[in-house]
Coordinates of C-alpha atoms and ligand atoms in Angstrom, one line a residue:
X1 CA -12.0 23.8 -15.2
X2 CA -14.2 21.7 -16.5
X3 CA -11.6 19.4 -17.8
X4 CA -10.7 19.4 -13.3
X5 CA -14.5 18.6 -12.8
X6 CA -14.3 15.9 -15.4
X7 CA -11.2 14.2 -13.9
X8 CA -12.9 14.4 -10.2
X9 CA -16.1 12.2 -10.8
X10 CA -14.2 9.7 -12.8
X11 CA -12.0 8.6 -10.1
X12 CA -13.4 7.3 -6.8
X13 CA -14.8 10.9 -6.0
X14 CA -17.5 9.8 -3.0
X15 CA -19.5 12.4 -3.0
X16 CA -23.8 11.3 -3.2
X17 CA -22.3 7.3 -3.6
X18 CA -23.2 4.8 -0.8
X19 CA -19.8 3.5 -1.5
X20 CA -17.3 4.1 0.7
X21 CA -13.6 5.9 -0.1
X22 CA -11.7 2.9 -0.3
X23 CA -14.4 0.2 -1.6
X24 CA -12.5 -2.4 -3.1
X25 CA -14.0 -3.3 -6.8
X26 CA -12.8 -6.3 -8.5
X27 CA -12.5 -9.7 -9.9
X28 CA -11.5 -13.3 -8.3
X29 CA -10.2 -16.5 -9.5
X30 CA -9.0 -19.2 -8.2
X31 CA -5.9 -21.5 -9.0
X32 CA -7.0 -25.0 -10.3
X33 CA -9.6 -22.8 -12.4
X34 CA -7.3 -21.0 -14.2
X35 CA -4.1 -22.1 -13.5
X36 CA -3.6 -24.6 -15.0
X37 CA -1.1 -27.8 -15.3
X38 CA -2.1 -28.2 -11.7
X39 CA -0.8 -32.3 -11.7
X40 CA 0.1 -32.5 -7.7
X41 CA -3.5 -32.1 -6.9
X42 CA -6.2 -33.8 -5.8
X43 CA -7.9 -32.7 -8.5
X44 CA -5.7 -33.1 -11.3
X45 CA -6.0 -37.4 -10.2
X46 CA -9.7 -37.5 -9.3
X47 CA -10.4 -35.7 -13.2
X48 CA -7.8 -38.4 -14.6
X49 CA -10.1 -41.2 -13.7
X50 CA -11.8 -42.9 -16.2
X51 CA -15.1 -42.8 -15.4
X52 CA -14.5 -39.4 -14.0
X53 CA -17.3 -37.5 -12.8
X54 CA -15.8 -34.2 -15.0
X55 CA -17.3 -33.5 -18.0
X56 CA -13.4 -32.4 -18.5
X57 CA -9.8 -32.9 -17.3
X58 CA -8.9 -28.9 -16.2
X59 CA -5.4 -29.2 -18.4
X60 CA -3.8 -26.0 -19.3
X61 CA -6.7 -23.8 -17.6
X62 CA -6.4 -20.7 -19.0
X63 CA -2.3 -20.3 -18.7
X64 CA -3.1 -18.0 -15.3
X65 CA 0.2 -19.6 -14.0
X66 CA 2.1 -18.2 -17.3
X67 CA 0.0 -15.1 -18.0
X68 CA -0.5 -13.6 -14.3
X69 CA 1.4 -10.5 -15.1
X70 CA -1.0 -9.7 -18.3
X71 CA -4.2 -10.2 -16.5
X72 CA -2.8 -7.8 -13.5
X73 CA -2.6 -5.5 -16.2
X74 CA -5.9 -6.2 -16.8
X75 CA -7.8 -5.7 -14.1
X76 CA -5.9 -2.9 -13.8
X77 CA -6.6 -1.3 -17.6
X78 CA -10.9 -2.3 -17.0
X79 CA -10.6 0.6 -14.4
X80 CA -10.9 -2.6 -11.3
X81 CA -8.9 -1.6 -8.1
X82 CA -8.7 -5.6 -6.3
X83 CA -8.2 -9.1 -7.9
X84 CA -7.9 -12.4 -6.2
X85 CA -6.9 -15.4 -6.5
X86 CA -5.4 -18.6 -4.8
X87 CA -1.8 -19.6 -3.4
X88 CA -2.1 -23.4 -5.0
X89 CA -1.1 -25.7 -2.1
X90 CA -0.4 -28.6 -4.3
X91 CA 2.4 -26.6 -6.4
X92 CA 3.8 -25.2 -2.5
X93 CA 4.5 -28.6 -1.2
X94 CA 3.8 -31.0 -4.0
X95 CA 5.3 -33.7 -1.5
X96 CA 4.5 -33.5 1.9
X97 CA 7.3 -31.4 4.2
X98 CA 8.7 -30.7 1.2
X99 CA 8.2 -26.7 0.3
X100 CA 8.6 -25.7 -2.7
X101 CA 10.7 -22.2 -2.6
X102 CA 10.3 -21.9 -6.4
X103 CA 6.1 -21.6 -6.0
X104 CA 6.8 -19.7 -3.2
X105 CA 8.7 -17.2 -5.0
X106 CA 6.6 -17.2 -8.2
X107 CA 3.2 -16.2 -6.0
X108 CA 5.3 -13.1 -4.4
X109 CA 6.1 -12.0 -7.2
X110 CA 2.3 -11.8 -8.7
X111 CA 2.2 -10.2 -4.7
X112 CA 4.8 -7.9 -5.5
X113 CA 3.6 -6.6 -9.1
X114 CA -0.2 -6.6 -7.8
X115 CA 1.4 -3.6 -4.5
X116 CA 3.0 -2.2 -7.5
X117 CA 0.4 -1.3 -9.7
X118 CA -2.0 -0.2 -7.0
X119 CA -4.7 -4.1 -7.3
X120 CA -5.5 -5.0 -4.3
X121 CA -4.5 -8.7 -4.0
X122 CA -6.9 -10.8 -2.4
X123 CA -5.3 -13.9 -2.1
X124 CA -7.0 -18.0 -0.8
X125 CA -5.2 -20.3 0.5
X126 CA -7.4 -23.1 0.0
X127 CA -10.2 -23.3 -2.9
X128 CA -11.1 -26.7 -2.3
X129 CA -7.9 -28.5 -3.9
X130 CA -5.4 -30.2 -2.5
X131 CA -1.9 -31.9 -2.6
X132 CA -2.9 -35.3 -3.3
X133 CA -0.6 -36.7 -0.8
X134 CA -3.1 -35.0 1.3
X135 CA -6.5 -36.7 -0.1
X136 CA -4.8 -40.2 -0.4
X137 CA -4.3 -39.5 3.1
X138 CA -7.6 -38.6 4.2
X139 CA -7.6 -35.0 3.6
X140 CA -10.3 -33.4 5.6
X141 CA -11.4 -36.1 7.3
X142 CA -7.9 -37.2 8.6
X143 CA -7.2 -36.2 11.6
X144 CA -4.0 -34.4 10.8
X145 CA -5.3 -33.1 8.5
X146 CA -5.4 -29.1 11.2
X147 CA -2.0 -29.8 10.8
X148 CA -0.8 -30.5 7.8
X149 CA -2.5 -27.6 6.7
X150 CA -0.8 -25.7 9.7
X151 CA 2.5 -26.2 7.9
X152 CA 1.3 -25.1 4.9
X153 CA -0.1 -22.0 6.2
X154 CA 3.5 -21.3 8.2
X155 CA 5.1 -21.4 4.9
X156 CA 3.0 -19.2 2.9
X157 CA 3.7 -16.0 5.7
X158 CA 6.7 -15.6 4.6
X159 CA 5.5 -14.2 1.7
X160 CA 2.6 -12.7 2.6
X161 CA 4.1 -9.3 4.0
X162 CA 2.0 -5.9 2.9
X163 CA -1.0 -7.6 1.9
X164 CA -3.8 -6.9 4.2
X165 CA -7.2 -9.1 3.1
X166 CA -5.7 -13.2 3.1
X167 CA -9.0 -15.9 3.1
X168 CA -8.0 -19.2 4.2
X169 CA -10.4 -21.7 3.2
X170 CA -13.0 -21.0 0.8
X171 CA -16.3 -22.6 1.5
X172 CA -15.9 -25.1 4.0
X173 CA -19.4 -25.4 3.5
X174 CA -19.5 -26.2 0.3
X175 CA -16.1 -28.6 0.3
X176 CA -18.1 -30.2 3.0
X177 CA -21.1 -31.1 0.5
X178 CA -18.6 -32.0 -2.1
X179 CA -16.2 -34.3 0.7
X180 CA -16.8 -37.8 -0.9
X181 CA -16.0 -36.6 -4.2
X182 CA -12.1 -36.6 -3.5
X183 CA -12.3 -39.8 -0.9
X184 CA -11.7 -42.2 -3.6
X185 CA -8.5 -41.3 -3.4
X186 CA -7.4 -42.8 -0.6
X187 CA -7.7 -46.2 -1.4
X188 CA -5.8 -48.3 -3.8
X189 CA -7.5 -48.2 -6.6
X190 CA -9.6 -45.2 -7.0
X191 CA -11.3 -45.7 -10.7
X192 CA -13.2 -49.2 -8.6
X193 CA -14.6 -47.2 -6.5
X194 CA -15.8 -44.0 -8.7
X195 CA -19.1 -45.1 -10.1
X196 CA -19.9 -45.5 -6.7
X197 CA -18.8 -42.2 -5.0
X198 CA -20.9 -40.8 -8.7
X199 CA -24.2 -42.4 -7.4
X200 CA -24.2 -40.9 -3.8
X201 CA -22.6 -37.5 -5.4
X202 CA -25.2 -37.4 -8.3
X203 CA -27.4 -35.3 -6.7
X204 CA -24.2 -32.5 -6.7
X205 CA -22.8 -33.2 -9.9
X206 CA -26.1 -33.5 -12.1
X207 CA -27.5 -31.1 -13.8
X208 CA -28.1 -27.8 -11.5
X209 CA -24.1 -28.1 -10.7
X210 CA -22.9 -27.7 -7.5
X211 CA -23.7 -25.4 -5.5
X212 CA -27.1 -26.5 -6.4
X213 CA -29.8 -27.7 -3.9
X214 CA -31.2 -30.8 -3.9
X215 CA -27.0 -31.7 -2.8
X216 CA -26.0 -33.9 0.1
X217 CA -25.7 -31.4 3.5
X218 CA -22.5 -30.5 4.5
X219 CA -20.9 -33.2 6.3
X220 CA -20.1 -32.8 9.9
X221 CA -16.8 -35.0 9.8
X222 CA -15.6 -31.8 7.4
X223 CA -17.3 -29.4 9.2
X224 CA -15.8 -29.7 12.1
X225 CA -12.1 -30.0 10.6
X226 CA -12.0 -26.7 8.0
X227 CA -13.8 -24.9 11.5
X228 CA -9.9 -26.4 13.5
X229 CA -7.4 -25.9 9.9
X230 CA -9.6 -22.4 9.4
X231 CA -8.3 -21.6 13.7
X232 CA -5.3 -22.7 13.5
X233 CA -4.3 -21.0 10.4
X234 CA -5.5 -17.3 11.5
X235 CA -3.1 -17.9 14.8
X236 CA 0.0 -18.9 12.8
X237 CA -1.2 -15.4 10.4
X238 CA -1.4 -13.5 13.7
X239 CA 1.1 -14.7 15.3
X240 CA 3.7 -14.4 12.3
X241 CA 1.9 -11.3 9.3
X242 CA -0.2 -8.7 9.3
X243 CA -2.8 -9.1 7.5
X244 CA -6.5 -9.4 8.2
X245 CA -7.6 -13.2 8.4
X246 CA -10.4 -14.6 7.4
X247 CA -12.7 -16.6 5.2
X248 CA -14.5 -17.5 2.2
X249 CA -18.4 -18.9 2.9
X250 CA -21.0 -19.5 0.4
X251 CA -24.3 -18.0 1.7
X252 CA -27.6 -18.8 0.2
X253 CA -30.0 -16.3 0.4
X254 CA -31.8 -19.2 2.8
X255 CA -36.3 -18.3 3.1
X256 CA -38.6 -20.2 5.2
X257 CA -41.1 -21.4 3.6
X258 CA -44.0 -19.9 5.1
X259 CA -44.5 -22.4 8.2
X260 CA -41.0 -24.3 8.0
X261 CA -39.2 -21.2 10.2
X262 CA -37.9 -23.5 12.6
X263 CA -36.5 -26.0 9.3
X264 CA -35.1 -22.5 8.2
X265 CA -33.1 -22.5 11.4
X266 CA -32.2 -26.2 11.5
X267 CA -30.7 -26.2 7.3
X268 CA -29.7 -22.5 8.0
X269 CA -26.8 -23.9 10.8
X270 CA -25.8 -26.9 9.1
X271 CA -25.3 -25.6 6.1
X272 CA -24.0 -21.9 7.1
X273 CA -24.1 -20.6 10.6
X274 CA -21.6 -22.8 12.2
X275 CA -19.1 -21.5 9.8
X276 CA -19.8 -18.4 10.1
X277 CA -20.3 -18.1 13.9
X278 CA -16.9 -19.5 13.6
X279 CA -15.5 -16.2 11.8
X280 CA -16.8 -14.3 14.9
X281 CA -13.6 -14.2 16.0
X282 CA -11.7 -13.0 12.2
X283 CA -11.1 -10.0 11.1
X284 CA -13.9 -10.0 8.3
X285 CA -15.4 -12.5 6.7
X286 CA -16.3 -13.7 2.7
X287 CA -19.6 -13.6 1.4
X288 CA -20.5 -15.8 -1.4
X289 CA -24.0 -15.0 -3.5
X290 CA -25.5 -16.4 -6.2
X291 CA -29.0 -17.4 -5.7
X292 CA -31.3 -17.6 -2.3
X293 CA -33.6 -20.5 -2.5
X294 CA -37.2 -21.8 0.2
X295 CA -36.3 -24.3 2.8
X296 CA -39.7 -26.3 3.5
X297 CA -39.9 -30.1 4.5
X298 CA -37.6 -31.5 3.4
X299 CA -35.0 -28.8 3.3
X300 CA -34.0 -26.8 0.5
X301 CA -35.7 -26.7 -2.1
X302 CA -33.8 -25.5 -5.3
X303 CA -35.0 -23.3 -8.3
X304 CA -39.3 -23.0 -9.0
X305 CA -41.0 -24.8 -11.6
X306 CA -40.9 -22.5 -13.9
X307 CA -38.9 -19.3 -12.3
X308 CA -36.1 -17.9 -14.8
X309 CA -32.6 -20.3 -14.6
X310 CA -28.8 -19.8 -15.3
X311 CA -26.5 -22.0 -16.9
X312 CA -25.9 -23.8 -14.0
X313 CA -29.5 -24.1 -13.4
X314 CA -29.9 -22.1 -10.4
X315 CA -32.7 -19.6 -9.6
X316 CA -32.1 -16.0 -11.2
X317 CA -31.9 -13.8 -8.0
X318 CA -30.0 -10.9 -8.3
X319 CA -31.3 -10.0 -4.8
X320 CA -29.9 -12.7 -3.0
X321 CA -26.8 -10.5 -1.6
X322 CA -28.6 -8.3 0.0
X323 CA -30.0 -11.4 1.7
X324 CA -27.4 -12.9 1.8
X325 CA -25.1 -9.9 2.9
X326 CA -27.9 -8.9 5.8
X327 CA -27.3 -12.3 6.7
X328 CA -24.1 -12.7 7.3
X329 CA -24.0 -9.7 9.2
X330 CA -26.8 -11.3 12.0
X331 CA -25.2 -14.3 11.9
X332 CA -21.2 -13.0 12.7
X333 CA -22.8 -10.7 15.1
X334 CA -21.1 -7.7 12.6
X335 CA -17.9 -8.4 11.6
X336 CA -16.9 -6.3 8.2
X337 CA -17.8 -8.1 5.0
X338 CA -16.0 -8.4 1.3
X339 CA -18.5 -9.4 -0.9
X340 CA -15.3 -12.4 -2.6
X341 CA -18.3 -14.3 -5.1
X342 CA -21.4 -13.2 -7.3
X343 CA -21.9 -13.5 -10.7
X344 CA -24.0 -15.7 -13.2
X345 CA -23.7 -18.3 -15.2
X346 CA -24.5 -16.9 -18.7
X347 CA -24.0 -16.9 -22.5
X348 CA -25.5 -13.3 -22.6
X349 CA -23.2 -10.5 -21.2
X350 CA -26.3 -8.0 -21.3
X351 CA -28.0 -10.5 -18.7
X352 CA -24.9 -10.5 -16.7
X353 CA -25.2 -6.6 -16.5
X354 CA -28.8 -6.8 -15.1
X355 CA -27.9 -9.2 -12.6
X356 CA -24.8 -7.3 -11.5
X357 CA -26.8 -4.2 -11.3
X358 CA -29.3 -5.8 -9.1
X359 CA -26.7 -6.9 -7.3
X360 CA -25.5 -3.8 -6.4
X361 CA -28.5 -2.5 -6.0
X362 CA -28.9 -4.7 -3.4
X363 CA -25.4 -3.9 -1.9
X364 CA -26.3 0.2 -1.8
X365 CA -28.9 -0.4 0.3
X366 CA -27.3 -2.7 2.4
X367 CA -24.1 0.1 2.7
X368 CA -27.2 2.9 3.0
X369 CA -28.6 0.4 6.3
X370 CA -24.6 1.2 7.7
X371 CA -23.1 -2.2 7.5
X372 CA -19.8 -3.1 6.6
X373 CA -18.8 -4.1 3.6
X374 CA -15.9 -3.1 2.0
X375 CA -15.5 -4.5 -0.7
X376 CA -16.4 -6.4 -3.9
X377 CA -15.1 -8.7 -6.5
X378 CA -17.2 -10.7 -8.6
X379 CA -17.1 -14.2 -9.9
X380 CA -15.6 -14.4 -11.6
X381 CA -12.6 -11.9 -14.3
X382 CA -12.9 -15.0 -17.3
X383 CA -14.5 -18.1 -18.7
X384 CA -12.6 -20.9 -16.2
X385 CA -13.1 -24.3 -15.6
X386 CA -16.3 -24.7 -12.7
X387 CA -15.6 -28.4 -11.8
X388 CA -17.7 -30.8 -12.8
X389 CA -18.8 -29.1 -15.4
X390 CA -15.6 -27.6 -17.2
X391 CA -15.1 -25.2 -19.4
X392 CA -18.9 -24.4 -20.4
X393 CA -20.7 -23.1 -18.3
X394 CA -19.3 -19.0 -18.3
X395 CA -19.2 -16.7 -15.6
X396 CA -16.4 -14.5 -16.9
X397 CA -16.4 -10.7 -17.3
X398 CA -13.6 -12.2 -20.1
X399 CA -13.7 -14.6 -22.9
X400 CA -11.2 -16.7 -23.0
X401 CA -9.7 -18.7 -26.2
X402 CA -8.4 -21.9 -24.8
X403 CA -6.1 -22.3 -28.1
X404 CA -4.4 -18.9 -28.3
X405 CA -4.9 -18.1 -24.3
X406 CA -6.3 -14.1 -26.0
X407 CA -8.5 -13.1 -23.5
X408 CA -11.1 -10.8 -24.4
X409 CA -13.3 -8.6 -22.1
X410 CA -16.8 -8.3 -22.2
X411 CA -18.8 -5.5 -22.0
X412 CA -20.0 -6.0 -18.7
X413 CA -16.2 -5.8 -17.9
X414 CA -15.6 -2.4 -19.0
X415 CA -18.8 -2.0 -17.3
X416 CA -18.2 -2.6 -14.0
X417 CA -14.8 -0.8 -14.6
X418 CA -16.4 1.9 -15.0
X419 CA -18.7 1.0 -12.1
X420 CA -15.7 1.0 -9.9
X421 CA -14.2 3.8 -11.3
X422 CA -17.4 5.8 -9.9
X423 CA -16.9 3.9 -6.7
X424 CA -20.8 2.8 -7.8
X425 CA -22.7 5.9 -8.3
X426 CA -23.2 5.1 -12.2
X427 CA -24.3 1.0 -11.5
X428 CA -27.6 2.1 -13.4
Ligands
BGC1 C1 -16.5 -21.2 -6.3 C2 -15.8 -21.2 -7.3 C3 -17.1 -21.3 -8.3 C4 -18.2 -20.9 -8.8 C5 -18.9 -20.6 -9.3 C6 -17.7 -21.3 -5.9 O1 -18.5 -22.6 -5.2 O2 -16.1 -21.3 -5.3 O3 -15.2 -22.2 -7.8 O4 -16.4 -21.8 -9.7 O5 -19.0 -20.7 -7.1 O6 -19.5 -21.9 -9.5

């Protein structure tokens, strides 16, 4: 009897939990940051340019491409119930119009395995990287982008059988900020103009990192093109599959400096709401939150002087997730949400647990207020290639030896697995 009771509290017994039955608990990854040797992609080409903004090259990354089974097993053994990973367009369509059946089969094997072991796959179709040929042809600034992305989504649709959660594009708003970064590839001699681009992107690539504050605003052409591409992908997926379609948006917990409420509305529109508005007809939206910041006369203000900051220079704000979810709910008119990224770059794993505890308390309060949130996916499963910063900034629940590729879960991984197994009752 006692044993039975213990067993039931160790599984998803939802009594006295703020989290609904079936709430997903997992961790997120992205192909370029984890798979390794993404050699036909635009970012790979950018990393090789002399004078590139990247602190180091992605190289083998974590060899997720070959080690995915071990990693899904790890997710499962930790007690997590969902795994977000991406399908890499550059692998599936390395040459325009030539779709690699073997690569589609590779991704289908991962989906099959997740479904077989009871780990919910949450799939991203585009996570910042594109095929090199696409970037060379103008990328997300080109008139053709919507058709080309549509071709790719049509090729992927048949392998999505049995999948529920699909995000078309990851953080189109952050991509629209970084857009200039991939433009050297459109020129015959990209190295010749990389310095010029680096200079214009300096605030983005500086110490504060790519999600940071003094960045240029999202550019309007990639914004509009990505919205159109998302809508195209949504209609293709609705016609050919039974997945729930959404996309994932970086929601920055923006708050007006007193007296600057109209500035807040303007910045919020360009940075977030134009994308959240385009989500209104989606089945769900992914919310990605790391920090919160004030908006004043000159826009986003970044971490105020003297506050605690993380490795990426972002203010330590566990409460940002609650703000982001509430804003998303309002801006989308209340479509189902999933936290598809939330985490902290830190070398101190106890700080990761503390940050995530605060974030989950905010999420629990949001659920108690009746907002519809379907899952929490931590960023990120393993320390990985953090874009321009290379491997130095560590967001992972699991450490990876980059020579042997051995995975070592940190205390935070076991802690989050326990939270998952008690459906949130053991947050504290
Ligand atoms: C991106 C991830 C990135 C994370 C931390 C998000 O903008 O989707 O790829 O690693 O933030 O910077």
